[in-house]
Amino acid sequence: MLKVTSLPSDDKMCGWYHTSPSRTPRPGHTGETHARWAVVGAGFTGLAAARQLALNFPDDDIVLVDAQEVGFGTSGRNAGFAIDLPHDIGADDYIGDIPTAKTTLKLNLLGQTILRDLVDEHGIDCHMTASGKYQAAVEDRGVAVLDAYRRGLDKLGQQYEVIEGAALPEHIGTSFYRKALFTPGTVLVQPSALVKGLADCLPPNVTLYEGTAITDVEYGEKIVLAHRHGRITADQLVLANNAFGMRFGFLERTMLPVFLYASLTRPLTNAEQAQLGGKPFWGVIPADPFGSTLRRTHDNRILVRNSFSFNPDGRPKTSYLSRFADRHRLSFERRFPMLPEVEFDYTWSGSLALAQNHKGFFGQLAPNVYGALCCNGLGITRGTVTGTLLADWLANRRTAQRGELIDFLLATSGPNKAPPEPFLSMGVNATLWWGQRKAGLES
Ligand SMILES: Cc1cc2nc3c(=O)[nH]c(=O)nc-3n(C[C@H](O)[C@H](O)[C@H](O)COP(=O)(O)OP(=O)(O)OC[C@H]3O[C@@H](n4cnc5c(N)ncnc54)[C@H](O)[C@@H]3O)c2cc1C
C-alpha cells in the first residue's frame, strides 16, 4: 500500500468557520465499505464531483471522505470571491490569450450558475450577493496593471467602470486607493457557510464521512483507501484534494502548497459604520497579486487578506499567524484610519495549490483513478465547475456547451514540474519575498 505522507490539519482560527451557522458533522467512517465510487476531498471540487456523479449514476453508491469537517478546510477559509472573469495572474493584463480567456469565462460562469442554483434550490444561508468586485491600486505599478487589465477587458468585450480615487470613498469608505476598476460579475459568498450548506443537501446516494483522513491507498482493479478506523474499497476513485493529490502518488512536484493569511475584525458598531461610510457590502482585490484583498461583510466586519508562505508539506505553521496578524493590522490601519479601535477577532491561514504554469489537472491519473486538482487560487467557481464536468465526462454526458468545456479541460497541459528541493523552496521563497516587497503599499 502507498503511505499518504502528509495529512491536512488546518488551524482552528478561521473566522468564516466560526461565524457561519454551526452544523453537526457527519460521523467518520468505520469498518469496511464497498462502493462504486470514492471521492477524496469535500471542498468545492469534491462536493461538486460527488453530487454530479450521484445525479449521473443514480443507482451507484458514492462515498465522499474528508480528513476534516466540511467548511473547516481551504474551501471554507478563502476570501469568498466567486469570480466570473479570467484572472490569469501569469498574464500582464490578467486576461491573456483571448480564445482561452473566452472559454475560461464560460467555465467560471457555469461554476457561478451551478452554485447559485444550489443556493436557491436548497435555501443555503451563505449571503451570496452579486455585488461585483473592485480591483484597486495605490502604487504606480498597480495603476499600470489596471490600465492593462482594462485593455484586456475591452478585447474580451466585458463591462467595467473606472473609478478614480476621489470617488472611491463613496464605494468602499477608504480614500487610500488612487484608482479602481469595478467589474459587475463577481459574486461574493460566506465560503464556510456555502460549503457547509452544499454538504447538507447532497443527493441520497452520496454518503459523506468527515474526520476521515485517508492514510494508505492501494491501486489496481479495485482501489482500497485505508484509514485509522477502517477501509473503503471502490471501483473508481476521484481525487479532489488539491495539492494533497501529490501525496496519493500523482503529479509529483507540480502543485506548490502556498499558504495565504486572512484576518476578520469584530462587527463594526453603528457609529463606526457611519465613520467608515461607503456601501454596506463590497469586495476589493488588489491590482498587484501580492497586495491585500478586502471585504466588508454582511455582518459589518472587515476582512483583510495578504501575506504568503511556502509550506511544502501542505500543513500550517501556527507561529506564522501572529506575525501575519501584525501585517494585517498595518494594512488595516493604512486603509481605515477612521477605525482605530477595531480589533481582529480571527486570523487564519489556508493552502492553495499553485502551479508554475498556472494550469490545473483534469482527467485520468491512472487506471480507475481520476482527478480535478490544482486550484491555482480560484477554486470557488473553478473547483465547482471542474468537479461537475469531471463527473459528466465519466458518465459520457455531453451537451453542446459542456462538451466544449470538457474538451478544453482535457486538452489543458496540466501543472508543470517544479525543480527538486532544495532549489524548489529556495526559488519559491525568493519569489514570495520579492513579490511581497515589490507590492509596497498595495499589501
Ligand atoms: C486565504 C485564501 C483566500 C482565497 N480566496 C479565494 C477567493 O476569493 N476566490 C476563490 O475562488 N478562491 C480563493 N482561494 C482558493 C480556494 O479556497 C481554493 O481554490 C479552493 O478551496 C479549492 O477547492 P478544492 O475543493 O479543490 O480543494 P480544498 O478546498 O483544498 O479541499 C480539499 C479537501 O481535501 C481534503 N483532504 C486532503 N487530503 C486528504 C486525505 N488524505 N484524506 C481525506 N481528505 C483529504 C482536505 O481536508 C480538504 O478539505 C483562497 C484561498 C485562501 C487560502
XYZ file of C-alpha atoms and ligand atoms in Angstrom:
496
model
C 0.000 0.000 0.000
C 1.161 3.553 -0.654
C 1.544 5.605 2.516
C -0.040 9.078 2.354
C 2.847 11.017 3.852
C 1.152 14.282 4.818
C -2.402 14.935 6.003
C -4.326 18.216 6.166
C -4.574 19.857 9.554
C -5.797 23.450 9.281
C -5.577 25.916 12.163
C -8.607 26.496 14.400
C -8.934 30.251 13.893
C -10.901 30.598 10.656
C -13.378 33.460 11.104
C -15.713 32.245 8.356
C -15.992 28.837 10.020
C -16.799 30.281 13.445
C -19.279 32.916 12.198
C -21.245 30.585 9.886
C -24.209 28.516 11.059
C -22.957 25.549 13.073
C -23.895 22.078 11.926
C -23.382 18.556 13.192
C -20.623 16.989 11.088
C -21.315 13.577 9.576
C -19.628 10.781 11.530
C -16.248 9.460 10.434
C -16.064 6.187 8.552
C -15.509 2.934 10.480
C -15.229 -0.695 9.368
C -15.337 -1.976 5.787
C -17.335 -0.325 2.998
C -17.576 -1.158 -0.698
C -18.767 1.479 -3.135
C -18.773 2.007 -6.858
C -17.173 5.458 -6.463
C -14.985 7.091 -3.830
C -14.237 10.819 -3.838
C -11.438 12.151 -1.602
C -11.803 15.805 -0.527
C -15.070 17.562 0.353
C -14.206 21.107 -0.715
C -15.840 22.841 -3.667
C -14.356 20.352 -6.159
C -15.161 17.136 -4.309
C -18.666 18.243 -3.300
C -19.421 19.103 -6.935
C -17.925 15.848 -8.261
C -19.801 13.675 -5.745
C -23.102 15.480 -6.420
C -22.817 15.159 -10.178
C -21.684 11.518 -10.048
C -24.758 10.814 -7.925
C -27.051 12.505 -10.453
C -25.368 10.834 -13.444
C -25.288 7.369 -11.817
C -28.446 7.279 -9.674
C -28.074 3.544 -8.955
C -24.459 3.794 -7.758
C -23.206 4.458 -4.221
C -20.782 7.346 -3.899
C -18.600 7.677 -0.820
C -17.194 11.159 -0.159
C -14.494 11.487 2.520
C -12.676 14.382 4.072
C -9.947 14.380 6.693
C -11.531 17.423 8.337
C -15.004 18.799 8.928
C -16.653 20.362 5.851
C -16.245 24.144 5.960
C -13.072 23.875 8.024
C -10.636 23.241 5.130
C -9.436 25.647 2.445
C -12.827 25.839 0.734
C -14.191 27.419 3.921
C -11.233 29.729 4.566
C -10.884 31.732 1.356
C -11.893 35.322 0.638
C -15.234 34.301 -0.902
C -14.909 35.836 -4.389
C -16.713 33.633 -6.930
C -15.123 35.370 -9.897
C -16.587 35.272 -13.397
C -13.722 36.849 -15.358
C -10.456 35.157 -16.258
C -7.921 36.008 -13.587
C -4.696 34.871 -15.194
C -2.017 36.193 -12.858
C 0.597 34.905 -15.316
C -0.586 37.420 -17.961
C 0.256 41.137 -17.857
C -3.396 42.090 -18.402
C -4.897 39.255 -16.243
C -6.737 38.140 -19.421
C -4.049 36.518 -21.584
C -4.814 34.786 -24.850
C -8.382 35.660 -25.942
C -9.736 32.244 -27.108
C -8.553 30.712 -23.805
C -9.969 33.660 -21.856
C -13.367 33.221 -23.545
C -13.523 29.555 -22.567
C -12.333 30.366 -19.044
C -15.146 32.901 -18.774
C -17.669 30.237 -19.829
C -16.262 27.822 -17.243
C -16.425 30.408 -14.471
C -19.962 31.468 -15.411
C -21.095 27.851 -15.383
C -19.486 27.426 -11.937
C -21.357 30.502 -10.690
C -24.643 29.238 -12.156
C -24.264 25.807 -10.557
C -23.613 27.389 -7.154
C -26.395 29.976 -7.478
C -28.944 27.308 -8.466
C -27.988 25.124 -5.493
C -28.118 28.049 -3.071
C -31.592 28.990 -4.362
C -32.927 25.445 -4.505
C -31.771 24.490 -1.011
C -32.037 27.883 0.669
C -28.356 27.857 1.706
C -27.754 30.752 4.083
C -24.356 31.975 2.827
C -25.011 35.661 1.994
C -24.389 35.062 -1.701
C -24.523 38.519 -3.294
C -23.898 39.534 -6.903
C -22.069 42.659 -5.815
C -19.238 42.718 -8.383
C -15.679 43.463 -7.307
C -13.306 46.416 -7.207
C -9.740 45.874 -8.329
C -7.841 48.725 -6.695
C -4.369 50.231 -6.984
C -2.274 52.666 -4.998
C 1.260 52.251 -6.411
C 2.297 53.248 -9.970
C 2.795 49.588 -10.843
C -0.728 48.787 -9.676
C -2.235 51.627 -11.711
C -0.368 50.299 -14.773
C -1.839 46.828 -14.124
C -5.348 48.339 -14.053
C -4.720 50.061 -17.383
C -3.530 46.798 -18.912
C -6.497 44.925 -17.384
C -8.868 47.498 -18.889
C -7.391 46.862 -22.344
C -7.767 43.110 -21.775
C -11.430 43.553 -20.775
C -12.030 45.610 -23.925
C -10.570 42.815 -26.048
C -12.808 40.335 -24.260
C -15.840 42.598 -24.641
C -16.514 42.762 -20.893
C -18.080 45.621 -18.956
C -16.223 47.643 -16.344
C -16.283 51.044 -14.701
C -13.147 53.085 -13.940
C -13.422 54.799 -10.556
C -10.878 57.484 -9.725
C -9.530 57.738 -6.186
C -11.596 60.791 -5.214
C -14.836 58.866 -5.830
C -13.779 55.624 -4.127
C -14.812 56.544 -0.552
C -18.468 56.595 -1.714
C -17.996 52.953 -2.636
C -15.632 51.424 -0.068
C -15.191 54.085 2.610
C -11.418 54.367 2.392
C -9.605 57.101 0.444
C -6.425 55.005 0.365
C -6.524 53.983 -3.295
C -5.705 56.048 -6.393
C -7.897 54.166 -8.808
C -10.113 51.094 -9.177
C -11.805 49.070 -11.881
C -15.249 47.835 -10.953
C -16.412 44.704 -12.766
C -20.001 43.683 -12.068
C -19.974 39.881 -12.496
C -18.290 38.679 -9.289
C -20.482 37.021 -6.671
C -19.409 37.239 -3.020
C -20.148 34.452 -0.545
C -19.510 33.448 3.042
C -17.407 30.467 1.931
C -17.665 28.263 5.001
C -21.447 28.709 5.159
C -21.662 27.818 1.472
C -19.685 24.569 1.641
C -21.430 23.522 4.851
C -24.762 24.107 3.092
C -23.641 22.194 -0.014
C -22.636 19.228 2.153
C -26.031 19.149 3.828
C -28.019 18.836 0.592
C -26.119 16.077 -1.208
C -28.197 13.536 -3.152
C -29.231 10.448 -1.125
C -26.808 8.100 -2.914
C -23.812 10.100 -1.598
C -22.515 9.115 1.837
C -20.263 11.747 3.341
C -17.722 10.815 6.018
C -15.998 13.714 7.763
C -12.949 13.450 10.027
C -11.714 10.535 7.901
C -8.108 11.055 6.818
C -7.016 8.519 4.215
C -3.582 7.321 5.300
C -2.851 4.475 2.858
C -4.001 3.652 -0.644
C -3.750 0.645 -2.941
C -4.351 0.928 -6.683
C -5.495 -1.836 -9.025
C -8.738 -3.271 -10.310
C -10.233 -2.107 -7.020
C -8.991 0.916 -5.122
C -8.517 0.486 -1.384
C -8.460 3.578 0.838
C -7.358 2.830 4.378
C -7.595 4.999 7.482
C -7.269 4.612 11.240
C -10.679 3.037 11.738
C -11.330 1.068 8.563
C -11.145 0.687 4.785
C -13.162 1.822 1.809
C -12.934 -0.278 -1.347
C -14.129 1.370 -4.548
C -14.271 0.536 -8.252
C -13.285 4.088 -9.186
C -11.542 6.872 -7.303
C -11.843 10.632 -7.841
C -9.159 12.765 -6.194
C -10.408 16.246 -5.337
C -7.921 17.042 -2.598
C -5.940 19.778 -4.339
C -2.194 19.754 -3.534
C -2.670 16.697 -1.288
C -3.288 14.774 -4.522
C 0.515 14.576 -4.765
C 0.537 12.562 -1.520
C -1.521 9.910 -3.340
C 1.388 9.366 -5.738
C 0.382 11.672 -8.618
C 1.644 14.868 -10.214
C 4.721 14.859 -8.021
C 6.382 18.297 -7.602
C 3.776 20.118 -9.668
C 1.385 21.676 -7.112
C 3.011 24.098 -4.715
C 1.230 24.357 -1.345
C 1.352 28.126 -0.848
C -0.370 29.443 2.281
C -2.365 32.668 2.376
C -3.403 34.519 5.538
C -6.567 36.416 6.455
C -7.991 38.320 9.427
C -11.575 39.300 10.230
C -12.472 42.167 12.578
C -15.259 42.225 15.105
C -18.529 43.706 13.759
C -18.376 47.497 13.447
C -20.694 49.462 15.711
C -23.286 51.769 14.118
C -21.043 54.765 14.870
C -18.042 53.039 13.248
C -20.108 52.171 10.184
C -21.015 55.848 9.867
C -17.332 56.844 10.226
C -16.365 54.356 7.533
C -19.056 55.356 5.041
C -19.345 53.764 1.590
C -21.603 50.885 0.596
C -22.710 48.310 3.149
C -21.238 45.292 1.320
C -18.250 45.156 -1.038
C -15.097 43.289 -2.058
C -11.738 44.649 -3.236
C -8.964 42.654 -4.821
C -5.506 44.136 -5.296
C -4.088 45.222 -8.660
C -0.822 43.579 -7.608
C -1.349 39.856 -6.873
C 0.867 40.244 -3.778
C -1.354 43.024 -2.395
C -4.319 42.938 0.018
C -7.822 41.638 -0.603
C -10.511 43.363 1.471
C -14.171 42.794 2.188
C -16.926 44.418 4.149
C -19.156 41.513 5.155
C -22.908 41.169 5.631
C -22.377 41.440 9.424
C -20.237 44.582 9.093
C -16.843 43.083 9.714
C -13.780 43.920 7.607
C -11.679 41.117 6.119
C -8.006 41.696 5.284
C -6.151 39.049 3.274
C -2.464 39.305 2.438
C 0.900 37.546 3.035
C 2.161 34.207 1.756
C 4.347 31.349 2.891
C 5.502 28.163 1.184
C 4.843 25.141 3.405
C 5.924 22.148 1.279
C 4.111 19.582 3.479
C 0.785 21.411 2.991
C 0.374 21.964 6.736
C 0.079 25.310 8.505
C 2.696 26.766 10.844
C 0.862 28.372 13.735
C 3.880 30.534 14.623
C 3.291 32.438 11.364
C -0.201 33.531 12.393
C 0.834 36.215 14.889
C 3.484 37.581 12.507
C 0.961 37.923 9.689
C -1.736 39.275 12.026
C 0.652 42.198 12.675
C 0.971 42.741 8.936
C -2.832 42.669 8.563
C -3.115 45.259 11.334
C -0.703 47.569 9.486
C -2.617 47.157 6.201
C -5.885 47.804 8.035
C -4.574 50.958 9.759
C -3.304 52.400 6.465
C -6.686 51.948 4.837
C -9.044 52.605 7.733
C -7.518 55.283 9.993
C -11.091 56.261 10.895
C -11.488 52.899 12.705
C -8.619 52.956 15.251
C -10.373 50.855 17.900
C -11.465 47.972 15.681
C -9.561 44.839 16.585
C -9.385 41.475 14.783
C -11.446 38.624 16.163
C -9.803 35.967 13.954
C -6.579 35.381 11.993
C -6.108 32.182 9.999
C -4.283 30.557 7.120
C -5.242 28.330 4.204
C -3.386 26.496 1.493
C -3.535 26.976 -2.251
C -2.220 24.573 -4.840
C -0.263 26.704 -7.290
C 1.401 25.502 -10.463
C 4.255 27.441 -12.003
C 2.395 27.488 -15.331
C -0.962 28.287 -13.594
C -2.640 25.192 -15.116
C -4.828 22.690 -13.293
C -5.202 18.938 -13.764
C -8.430 17.409 -15.133
C -8.833 13.829 -16.306
C -7.413 10.370 -15.714
C -4.414 9.841 -13.414
C -4.154 6.009 -13.587
C -6.471 3.072 -14.344
C -9.690 3.709 -12.336
C -8.272 6.926 -10.849
C -9.368 10.404 -11.925
C -8.746 13.885 -10.621
C -9.701 17.561 -10.718
C -6.733 19.121 -8.935
C -4.625 22.267 -8.584
C -6.975 25.182 -7.988
C -4.422 27.922 -8.701
C -6.186 30.153 -6.210
C -9.624 30.300 -7.823
C -11.409 27.217 -6.628
C -14.878 28.522 -5.781
C -16.089 28.669 -9.373
C -13.309 26.620 -10.953
C -13.455 23.754 -8.444
C -17.230 23.634 -8.717
C -17.215 23.514 -12.495
C -14.295 21.088 -12.875
C -15.758 18.701 -10.275
C -19.103 18.765 -12.103
C -17.618 18.346 -15.564
C -15.316 15.532 -14.456
C -18.421 13.602 -13.369
C -20.111 14.409 -16.690
C -17.068 13.206 -18.609
C -17.020 9.966 -16.570
C -20.703 9.439 -17.451
C -20.072 10.354 -21.094
C -22.716 13.041 -20.668
C -22.086 15.839 -23.166
C -24.352 18.695 -24.022
C -23.004 21.037 -26.714
C -21.849 23.619 -24.149
C -20.489 21.173 -21.583
C -18.812 19.038 -24.277
C -16.788 22.025 -25.475
C -15.698 22.815 -21.911
C -14.772 19.191 -21.165
C -12.656 19.034 -24.344
C -10.933 22.267 -23.341
C -10.106 20.930 -19.864
C -8.890 17.577 -21.183
C -6.624 19.344 -23.677
C -5.044 21.554 -20.998
C -1.435 20.572 -20.457
C -1.828 20.360 -16.644
C 0.532 21.674 -13.966
C 4.203 21.587 -14.934
C 7.017 20.105 -12.885
C 8.930 22.307 -10.479
C 12.657 21.810 -9.707
C 13.674 19.408 -6.898
C 14.492 20.501 -3.341
C 16.381 22.476 -2.104
C 16.081 24.585 -5.307
C 12.272 24.489 -5.149
C 11.987 26.015 -1.666
C 14.763 28.495 -2.395
C 13.065 29.591 -5.635
C 9.519 29.820 -4.232
C 10.598 31.612 -1.049
C 12.629 34.125 -3.059
C 9.668 34.761 -5.415
C 7.275 35.264 -2.489
C 9.696 37.513 -0.626
C 10.421 39.667 -3.682
C 6.761 39.838 -4.769
C 5.621 40.988 -1.324
C 8.418 43.535 -1.116
C 7.638 44.913 -4.581
C 3.930 45.193 -3.715
C 4.822 48.133 -1.431
C 1.698 49.913 -0.193
C -0.553 47.513 -2.127
C -0.023 44.953 0.683
C -6.929 32.898 2.265
C -7.421 32.371 0.947
C -8.166 33.186 0.104
C -8.675 32.674 -1.101
N -9.547 33.440 -1.822
C -10.221 32.894 -2.857
C -11.270 33.601 -3.491
O -11.617 34.716 -3.105
N -11.895 33.015 -4.546
C -11.565 31.754 -4.969
O -12.173 31.260 -5.934
N -10.608 31.031 -4.345
C -9.932 31.575 -3.319
N -8.991 30.840 -2.652
C -8.679 29.482 -3.160
C -9.782 28.462 -2.815
O -10.013 28.406 -1.443
C -9.343 27.089 -3.329
O -9.106 27.232 -4.705
C -10.406 26.047 -3.089
O -10.584 25.819 -1.727
C -10.025 24.742 -3.788
O -11.084 23.844 -3.565
P -10.852 22.292 -3.643
O -12.137 21.637 -3.290
O -10.242 21.939 -4.954
O -9.730 21.964 -2.557
P -9.776 22.177 -0.968
O -10.700 23.235 -0.576
O -8.342 22.263 -0.546
O -10.379 20.793 -0.478
C -9.604 19.611 -0.476
C -10.043 18.770 0.717
O -9.307 17.538 0.663
C -9.150 17.110 1.988
N -8.067 16.118 2.018
C -6.768 16.305 1.659
N -6.065 15.154 1.871
C -6.931 14.245 2.380
C -6.793 12.898 2.831
N -5.602 12.252 2.853
N -7.906 12.258 3.282
C -9.114 12.900 3.280
N -9.275 14.189 2.907
C -8.204 14.842 2.460
C -8.844 18.394 2.768
O -9.152 18.272 4.147
C -9.728 19.421 2.056
O -10.930 19.689 2.745
C -8.392 31.325 -1.487
C -7.631 30.511 -0.649
C -7.138 31.018 0.555
C -6.336 30.119 1.435
